[in-house]
Amino acid sequence: MAQQHQQQKPSLVWIDCEMTGLLSTDKLIEIAVIITDDDLNIVAEGPNLIIHQPKEVMDNMNQCVHADKVFLEREMAPIIEHLHYRIVDVSTVKELARRWFPSEFEQVPKKKEAHRALDDIKESIGELKYYRSSVFK
C-alpha cells in the first residue's frame, strides 16, 4: 500500500546569530532557532547555543539579519540549503510602519535589546505580531 504524504504548511524559520562583529574573521558566540507557523505561533524552539564572551565584546554587537545570513552561508551552508532565499526582516517592516503608520508605530512594544539570540527572536516575533494586527489589518 502506498504511503500518502500530507502537504505541510510552510513555516517561518527564525534564526539569530550573535557574533563578535561583522568581519569575516569574527566568531559566532550565540545562535538560536525558533520555527513559527504562518500565524506566528511557535511550533518548535532550539537549538539555543551560547559561547561565553566578555561584556566588552557583547556591548559592541549589532543587529543585522543579512550579516547572519552571510555567516550561515560561510560557516553552516547545509542549513541555508533548507531555507527559502527570502528573508523576513522585521526591521524593514518597522521602518515602513514608522514612515507610513506613525500612530501605530508609536504603540509598538519596546524591545529590551539584550543581544541574546533567543530573546531577540522572541521580541521580533512579538513585534511582527503587533504590526500584523495593527498595520496589516
CSV table of C-alpha atoms in Angstrom, one decimal, residues 8-135:
chain,number,residue,atom,x,y,z
A,8,GLN,CA,3.0,20.5,5.2
A,9,LYS,CA,2.1,24.2,5.7
A,10,PRO,CA,5.0,26.5,5.2
A,11,SER,CA,6.8,27.6,8.3
A,12,LEU,CA,8.9,30.6,9.2
A,13,VAL,CA,12.3,29.7,10.5
A,14,TRP,CA,13.7,32.4,12.7
A,15,ILE,CA,17.5,32.3,13.2
A,16,ASP,CA,19.5,34.8,15.1
A,17,CYS,CA,23.3,34.8,15.4
A,18,GLU,CA,25.3,36.8,17.7
A,19,MET,CA,28.8,37.3,16.5
A,20,THR,CA,31.9,39.2,17.8
A,21,GLY,CA,31.4,41.7,14.8
A,22,LEU,CA,30.7,41.8,11.1
A,23,LEU,CA,34.1,41.0,9.7
A,24,SER,CA,34.8,37.6,8.1
A,25,THR,CA,37.3,36.9,10.9
A,26,ASP,CA,34.7,37.3,13.7
A,27,LYS,CA,33.3,34.3,15.5
A,28,LEU,CA,29.9,33.0,16.4
A,29,ILE,CA,29.1,33.4,20.1
A,30,GLU,CA,25.4,32.5,20.1
A,31,ILE,CA,22.8,31.0,17.8
A,32,ALA,CA,19.1,30.4,18.4
A,33,VAL,CA,16.4,29.0,16.2
A,34,ILE,CA,12.6,29.2,16.5
A,35,ILE,CA,10.1,27.9,14.0
A,36,THR,CA,6.6,29.5,13.7
A,37,ASP,CA,3.6,28.8,11.7
A,38,ASP,CA,2.1,31.4,9.4
A,39,ASP,CA,0.2,32.9,12.3
A,40,LEU,CA,3.5,33.4,14.2
A,41,ASN,CA,2.7,30.7,16.8
A,42,ILE,CA,5.9,29.0,18.0
A,43,VAL,CA,5.8,25.3,16.8
A,44,ALA,CA,9.5,24.4,17.6
A,45,GLU,CA,12.3,26.0,19.6
A,46,GLY,CA,16.0,25.3,19.5
A,47,PRO,CA,18.8,24.8,19.4
A,48,ASN,CA,19.9,27.7,21.6
A,49,LEU,CA,23.7,27.6,21.8
A,50,ILE,CA,25.8,30.1,23.8
A,51,ILE,CA,29.6,30.6,23.8
A,52,HIS,CA,30.7,32.8,26.7
A,53,GLN,CA,32.4,36.2,25.8
A,54,PRO,CA,33.4,39.2,27.9
A,55,LYS,CA,31.0,42.0,28.4
A,56,GLU,CA,33.1,44.4,26.2
A,57,VAL,CA,32.5,42.1,23.3
A,58,MET,CA,28.8,41.9,24.0
A,59,ASP,CA,28.5,45.7,24.1
A,60,ASN,CA,29.9,46.1,20.6
A,61,MET,CA,27.4,43.8,18.8
A,62,ASN,CA,24.7,44.9,16.5
A,63,GLN,CA,21.6,43.5,14.7
A,64,CYS,CA,21.7,42.7,11.1
A,65,VAL,CA,19.9,39.7,9.5
A,66,HIS,CA,21.9,40.0,6.4
A,67,ALA,CA,25.2,39.6,8.3
A,68,ASP,CA,23.6,36.5,10.0
A,69,LYS,CA,22.9,35.0,6.5
A,70,VAL,CA,26.4,35.7,5.3
A,71,PHE,CA,27.8,34.0,8.4
A,72,LEU,CA,25.5,31.0,7.9
A,73,GLU,CA,26.4,30.7,4.2
A,74,ARG,CA,30.1,30.7,5.2
A,75,GLU,CA,30.1,28.5,8.2
A,76,MET,CA,26.9,26.4,8.0
A,77,ALA,CA,26.0,26.1,4.3
A,78,PRO,CA,23.9,22.9,4.7
A,79,ILE,CA,21.4,24.9,6.9
A,80,ILE,CA,20.9,27.5,4.2
A,81,GLU,CA,20.1,24.9,1.6
A,82,HIS,CA,16.9,24.1,3.6
A,83,LEU,CA,15.7,27.7,3.9
A,84,HIS,CA,13.9,29.9,1.4
A,85,TYR,CA,16.0,32.6,-0.3
A,86,ARG,CA,13.7,35.4,1.0
A,87,ILE,CA,14.5,36.9,4.4
A,88,VAL,CA,11.7,38.4,6.5
A,89,ASP,CA,13.4,41.4,8.1
A,90,VAL,CA,11.3,42.8,10.9
A,91,SER,CA,13.4,46.0,11.0
A,92,THR,CA,12.2,46.8,7.4
A,93,VAL,CA,8.6,46.4,8.4
A,94,LYS,CA,9.4,48.6,11.4
A,95,GLU,CA,10.9,51.3,9.2
A,96,LEU,CA,7.9,51.3,6.9
A,97,ALA,CA,5.5,51.5,9.8
A,98,ARG,CA,7.5,54.4,11.2
A,99,ARG,CA,7.1,56.3,7.9
A,100,TRP,CA,3.6,55.3,6.8
A,101,PHE,CA,1.8,54.5,10.0
A,102,PRO,CA,3.3,56.8,12.7
A,103,SER,CA,0.5,56.5,15.2
A,104,GLU,CA,0.6,52.7,15.1
A,105,PHE,CA,4.4,52.8,15.2
A,106,GLU,CA,4.3,54.8,18.5
A,107,GLN,CA,2.5,51.9,20.1
A,108,VAL,CA,4.9,49.2,19.1
A,109,PRO,CA,6.2,47.1,22.1
A,110,LYS,CA,9.6,48.3,23.1
A,111,LYS,CA,12.5,45.8,22.8
A,112,LYS,CA,14.9,45.2,25.6
A,113,GLU,CA,17.7,44.7,23.1
A,114,ALA,CA,19.6,42.4,25.4
A,115,HIS,CA,21.6,40.9,22.4
A,116,ARG,CA,20.6,37.4,23.3
A,117,ALA,CA,19.7,35.4,20.3
A,118,LEU,CA,16.7,33.6,21.7
A,119,ASP,CA,15.3,36.8,23.4
A,120,ASP,CA,15.9,38.8,20.2
A,121,ILE,CA,13.9,36.2,18.1
A,122,LYS,CA,11.0,36.2,20.6
A,123,GLU,CA,10.9,40.0,20.6
A,124,SER,CA,11.0,40.1,16.8
A,125,ILE,CA,8.1,37.6,16.7
A,126,GLY,CA,6.1,39.8,19.1
A,127,GLU,CA,6.9,42.9,17.1
A,128,LEU,CA,5.8,41.3,13.9
A,129,LYS,CA,2.6,40.1,15.6
A,130,TYR,CA,1.9,43.7,16.6
A,131,TYR,CA,2.4,45.0,13.0
A,132,ARG,CA,0.2,42.2,11.7
A,133,SER,CA,-2.6,43.2,14.0
A,134,SER,CA,-2.3,47.0,13.8
A,135,VAL,CA,-0.8,47.8,10.4
